[in-house]
Amino acid sequence: MNHFTMEDMQNMQRELQENYREKWGGLSPEKALRQMLWLYGELGEACDVIKKKGHLQIMEDNAVRTHFIEELCDVMMYFNDVMLCYNISPQEFEQIYREKHHTNMGRWQETSQR
């Protein structure tokens, strides 16, 4: 089975942005805030599914689950747009993500052992 990678997502977003370049104006650092606000709006829509349908329906009702996943996809699409605005590569993101994970793995150990 093939893995769906962040590089795949960014390539798809580049293709989408290029397809609508004349209408949307492309991506740049100056447009990152706009894309972040769209991301925030889509995250709110995903939260609305949880609020209105509940956890059980997301887990057991295929239509609700599909709708929830579609909203998460919208979030990821705008997330990748923001990364593209700042020319953040999947490799650069992975490095920082792994470093952050390492930090988080030890962050609360002192307080949890008390």
PDB file of N, CA and C in Angstrom, residues 13 16-17 23-28 30-48 70-83 85:
ATOM      1  N   GLN A  13      -1.613  20.657  -3.639  1.00  0.00           N
ATOM      2  CA  GLN A  13      -1.959  22.058  -3.397  1.00  0.00           C
ATOM      3  C   GLN A  13      -1.310  22.974  -4.429  1.00  0.00           C
ATOM      4  N   LEU A  16      -3.472  22.682  -7.461  1.00  0.00           N
ATOM      5  CA  LEU A  16      -4.721  23.404  -7.278  1.00  0.00           C
ATOM      6  C   LEU A  16      -4.502  24.913  -7.384  1.00  0.00           C
ATOM      7  N   GLN A  17      -3.474  25.405  -6.702  1.00  0.00           N
ATOM      8  CA  GLN A  17      -3.187  26.835  -6.736  1.00  0.00           C
ATOM      9  C   GLN A  17      -2.836  27.299  -8.145  1.00  0.00           C
ATOM     10  N   LYS A  23      -7.547  33.432 -10.675  1.00  0.00           N
ATOM     11  CA  LYS A  23      -8.661  33.769  -9.785  1.00  0.00           C
ATOM     12  C   LYS A  23      -8.192  34.061  -8.365  1.00  0.00           C
ATOM     13  N   TRP A  24      -7.261  33.253  -7.840  1.00  0.00           N
ATOM     14  CA  TRP A  24      -6.847  33.360  -6.445  1.00  0.00           C
ATOM     15  C   TRP A  24      -5.578  34.181  -6.250  1.00  0.00           C
ATOM     16  N   GLY A  25      -4.777  34.340  -7.295  1.00  0.00           N
ATOM     17  CA  GLY A  25      -3.581  35.164  -7.195  1.00  0.00           C
ATOM     18  C   GLY A  25      -2.325  34.476  -6.703  1.00  0.00           C
ATOM     19  N   GLY A  26      -2.356  33.181  -6.531  1.00  0.00           N
ATOM     20  CA  GLY A  26      -1.164  32.446  -6.112  1.00  0.00           C
ATOM     21  C   GLY A  26      -0.880  32.594  -4.624  1.00  0.00           C
ATOM     22  N   LEU A  27       0.197  31.966  -4.205  1.00  0.00           N
ATOM     23  CA  LEU A  27       0.586  31.972  -2.793  1.00  0.00           C
ATOM     24  C   LEU A  27       1.884  32.750  -2.621  1.00  0.00           C
ATOM     25  N   SER A  28       1.981  33.451  -1.511  1.00  0.00           N
ATOM     26  CA  SER A  28       3.184  34.211  -1.172  1.00  0.00           C
ATOM     27  C   SER A  28       3.164  34.451   0.331  1.00  0.00           C
ATOM     28  N   GLU A  30       2.909  37.106   1.862  1.00  0.00           N
ATOM     29  CA  GLU A  30       1.889  38.116   2.157  1.00  0.00           C
ATOM     30  C   GLU A  30       0.482  37.518   2.223  1.00  0.00           C
ATOM     31  N   LYS A  31       0.276  36.381   1.612  1.00  0.00           N
ATOM     32  CA  LYS A  31      -1.046  35.746   1.604  1.00  0.00           C
ATOM     33  C   LYS A  31      -1.194  34.665   2.677  1.00  0.00           C
ATOM     34  N   ALA A  32      -0.150  34.429   3.442  1.00  0.00           N
ATOM     35  CA  ALA A  32      -0.176  33.368   4.455  1.00  0.00           C
ATOM     36  C   ALA A  32      -1.239  33.612   5.517  1.00  0.00           C
ATOM     37  N   LEU A  33      -1.390  34.848   5.962  1.00  0.00           N
ATOM     38  CA  LEU A  33      -2.379  35.135   6.997  1.00  0.00           C
ATOM     39  C   LEU A  33      -3.783  34.818   6.494  1.00  0.00           C
ATOM     40  N   ARG A  34      -4.075  35.166   5.260  1.00  0.00           N
ATOM     41  CA  ARG A  34      -5.394  34.860   4.679  1.00  0.00           C
ATOM     42  C   ARG A  34      -5.631  33.356   4.672  1.00  0.00           C
ATOM     43  N   GLN A  35      -4.631  32.595   4.263  1.00  0.00           N
ATOM     44  CA  GLN A  35      -4.771  31.141   4.231  1.00  0.00           C
ATOM     45  C   GLN A  35      -4.926  30.576   5.637  1.00  0.00           C
ATOM     46  N   MET A  36      -4.223  31.173   6.604  1.00  0.00           N
ATOM     47  CA  MET A  36      -4.337  30.737   7.994  1.00  0.00           C
ATOM     48  C   MET A  36      -5.748  30.993   8.516  1.00  0.00           C
ATOM     49  N   LEU A  37      -6.341  32.118   8.129  1.00  0.00           N
ATOM     50  CA  LEU A  37      -7.713  32.406   8.555  1.00  0.00           C
ATOM     51  C   LEU A  37      -8.697  31.421   7.934  1.00  0.00           C
ATOM     52  N   TRP A  38      -8.478  31.031   6.669  1.00  0.00           N
ATOM     53  CA  TRP A  38      -9.316  30.005   6.050  1.00  0.00           C
ATOM     54  C   TRP A  38      -9.137  28.681   6.784  1.00  0.00           C
ATOM     55  N   LEU A  39      -7.902  28.354   7.157  1.00  0.00           N
ATOM     56  CA  LEU A  39      -7.625  27.134   7.926  1.00  0.00           C
ATOM     57  C   LEU A  39      -8.428  27.155   9.225  1.00  0.00           C
ATOM     58  N   TYR A  40      -8.391  28.277   9.899  1.00  0.00           N
ATOM     59  CA  TYR A  40      -9.106  28.427  11.167  1.00  0.00           C
ATOM     60  C   TYR A  40     -10.608  28.218  10.962  1.00  0.00           C
ATOM     61  N   GLY A  41     -11.155  28.769   9.884  1.00  0.00           N
ATOM     62  CA  GLY A  41     -12.573  28.585   9.581  1.00  0.00           C
ATOM     63  C   GLY A  41     -12.923  27.129   9.335  1.00  0.00           C
ATOM     64  N   GLU A  42     -12.075  26.436   8.598  1.00  0.00           N
ATOM     65  CA  GLU A  42     -12.319  25.021   8.318  1.00  0.00           C
ATOM     66  C   GLU A  42     -12.195  24.180   9.586  1.00  0.00           C
ATOM     67  N   LEU A  43     -11.285  24.550  10.464  1.00  0.00           N
ATOM     68  CA  LEU A  43     -11.164  23.850  11.745  1.00  0.00           C
ATOM     69  C   LEU A  43     -12.451  24.011  12.553  1.00  0.00           C
ATOM     70  N   GLY A  44     -13.029  25.195  12.490  1.00  0.00           N
ATOM     71  CA  GLY A  44     -14.308  25.429  13.149  1.00  0.00           C
ATOM     72  C   GLY A  44     -15.408  24.544  12.578  1.00  0.00           C
ATOM     73  N   GLU A  45     -15.386  24.334  11.259  1.00  0.00           N
ATOM     74  CA  GLU A  45     -16.384  23.460  10.645  1.00  0.00           C
ATOM     75  C   GLU A  45     -16.206  22.011  11.104  1.00  0.00           C
ATOM     76  N   ALA A  46     -14.962  21.570  11.272  1.00  0.00           N
ATOM     77  CA  ALA A  46     -14.718  20.224  11.800  1.00  0.00           C
ATOM     78  C   ALA A  46     -15.230  20.131  13.235  1.00  0.00           C
ATOM     79  N   CYS A  47     -15.008  21.178  14.022  1.00  0.00           N
ATOM     80  CA  CYS A  47     -15.513  21.202  15.398  1.00  0.00           C
ATOM     81  C   CYS A  47     -17.031  21.160  15.422  1.00  0.00           C
ATOM     82  N   ASP A  48     -17.665  21.829  14.470  1.00  0.00           N
ATOM     83  CA  ASP A  48     -19.132  21.812  14.397  1.00  0.00           C
ATOM     84  C   ASP A  48     -19.675  20.406  14.180  1.00  0.00           C
ATOM     85  N   GLU A  70     -13.781  15.074   5.458  1.00  0.00           N
ATOM     86  CA  GLU A  70     -13.695  16.122   4.435  1.00  0.00           C
ATOM     87  C   GLU A  70     -13.305  17.458   5.066  1.00  0.00           C
ATOM     88  N   GLU A  71     -13.882  17.766   6.223  1.00  0.00           N
ATOM     89  CA  GLU A  71     -13.519  19.018   6.899  1.00  0.00           C
ATOM     90  C   GLU A  71     -12.061  18.985   7.357  1.00  0.00           C
ATOM     91  N   LEU A  72     -11.605  17.835   7.842  1.00  0.00           N
ATOM     92  CA  LEU A  72     -10.192  17.715   8.213  1.00  0.00           C
ATOM     93  C   LEU A  72      -9.294  17.868   6.989  1.00  0.00           C
ATOM     94  N   CYS A  73      -9.735  17.363   5.849  1.00  0.00           N
ATOM     95  CA  CYS A  73      -8.972  17.542   4.605  1.00  0.00           C
ATOM     96  C   CYS A  73      -8.867  19.019   4.246  1.00  0.00           C
ATOM     97  N   ASP A  74      -9.970  19.754   4.400  1.00  0.00           N
ATOM     98  CA  ASP A  74      -9.923  21.200   4.147  1.00  0.00           C
ATOM     99  C   ASP A  74      -8.899  21.878   5.048  1.00  0.00           C
ATOM    100  N   VAL A  75      -8.870  21.473   6.327  1.00  0.00           N
ATOM    101  CA  VAL A  75      -7.887  22.024   7.267  1.00  0.00           C
ATOM    102  C   VAL A  75      -6.474  21.759   6.749  1.00  0.00           C
ATOM    103  N   MET A  76      -6.223  20.521   6.351  1.00  0.00           N
ATOM    104  CA  MET A  76      -4.883  20.159   5.875  1.00  0.00           C
ATOM    105  C   MET A  76      -4.516  20.871   4.579  1.00  0.00           C
ATOM    106  N   MET A  77      -5.505  21.104   3.717  1.00  0.00           N
ATOM    107  CA  MET A  77      -5.233  21.822   2.474  1.00  0.00           C
ATOM    108  C   MET A  77      -4.758  23.247   2.766  1.00  0.00           C
ATOM    109  N   TYR A  78      -5.460  23.936   3.660  1.00  0.00           N
ATOM    110  CA  TYR A  78      -5.033  25.288   4.019  1.00  0.00           C
ATOM    111  C   TYR A  78      -3.733  25.277   4.820  1.00  0.00           C
ATOM    112  N   PHE A  79      -3.531  24.255   5.655  1.00  0.00           N
ATOM    113  CA  PHE A  79      -2.272  24.112   6.382  1.00  0.00           C
ATOM    114  C   PHE A  79      -1.110  24.033   5.388  1.00  0.00           C
ATOM    115  N   ASN A  80      -1.285  23.214   4.362  1.00  0.00           N
ATOM    116  CA  ASN A  80      -0.237  23.096   3.354  1.00  0.00           C
ATOM    117  C   ASN A  80      -0.074  24.374   2.552  1.00  0.00           C
ATOM    118  N   ASP A  81      -1.161  25.095   2.307  1.00  0.00           N
ATOM    119  CA  ASP A  81      -1.038  26.402   1.645  1.00  0.00           C
ATOM    120  C   ASP A  81      -0.156  27.340   2.460  1.00  0.00           C
ATOM    121  N   VAL A  82      -0.355  27.364   3.782  1.00  0.00           N
ATOM    122  CA  VAL A  82       0.463  28.229   4.633  1.00  0.00           C
ATOM    123  C   VAL A  82       1.929  27.813   4.533  1.00  0.00           C
ATOM    124  N   MET A  83       2.174  26.515   4.571  1.00  0.00           N
ATOM    125  CA  MET A  83       3.556  26.042   4.431  1.00  0.00           C
ATOM    126  C   MET A  83       4.142  26.472   3.086  1.00  0.00           C
ATOM    127  N   CYS A  85       3.224  29.057   1.313  1.00  0.00           N
ATOM    128  CA  CYS A  85       3.433  30.512   1.333  1.00  0.00           C
ATOM    129  C   CYS A  85       4.823  30.862   1.848  1.00  0.00           C
TER     130      CYS A  85
END
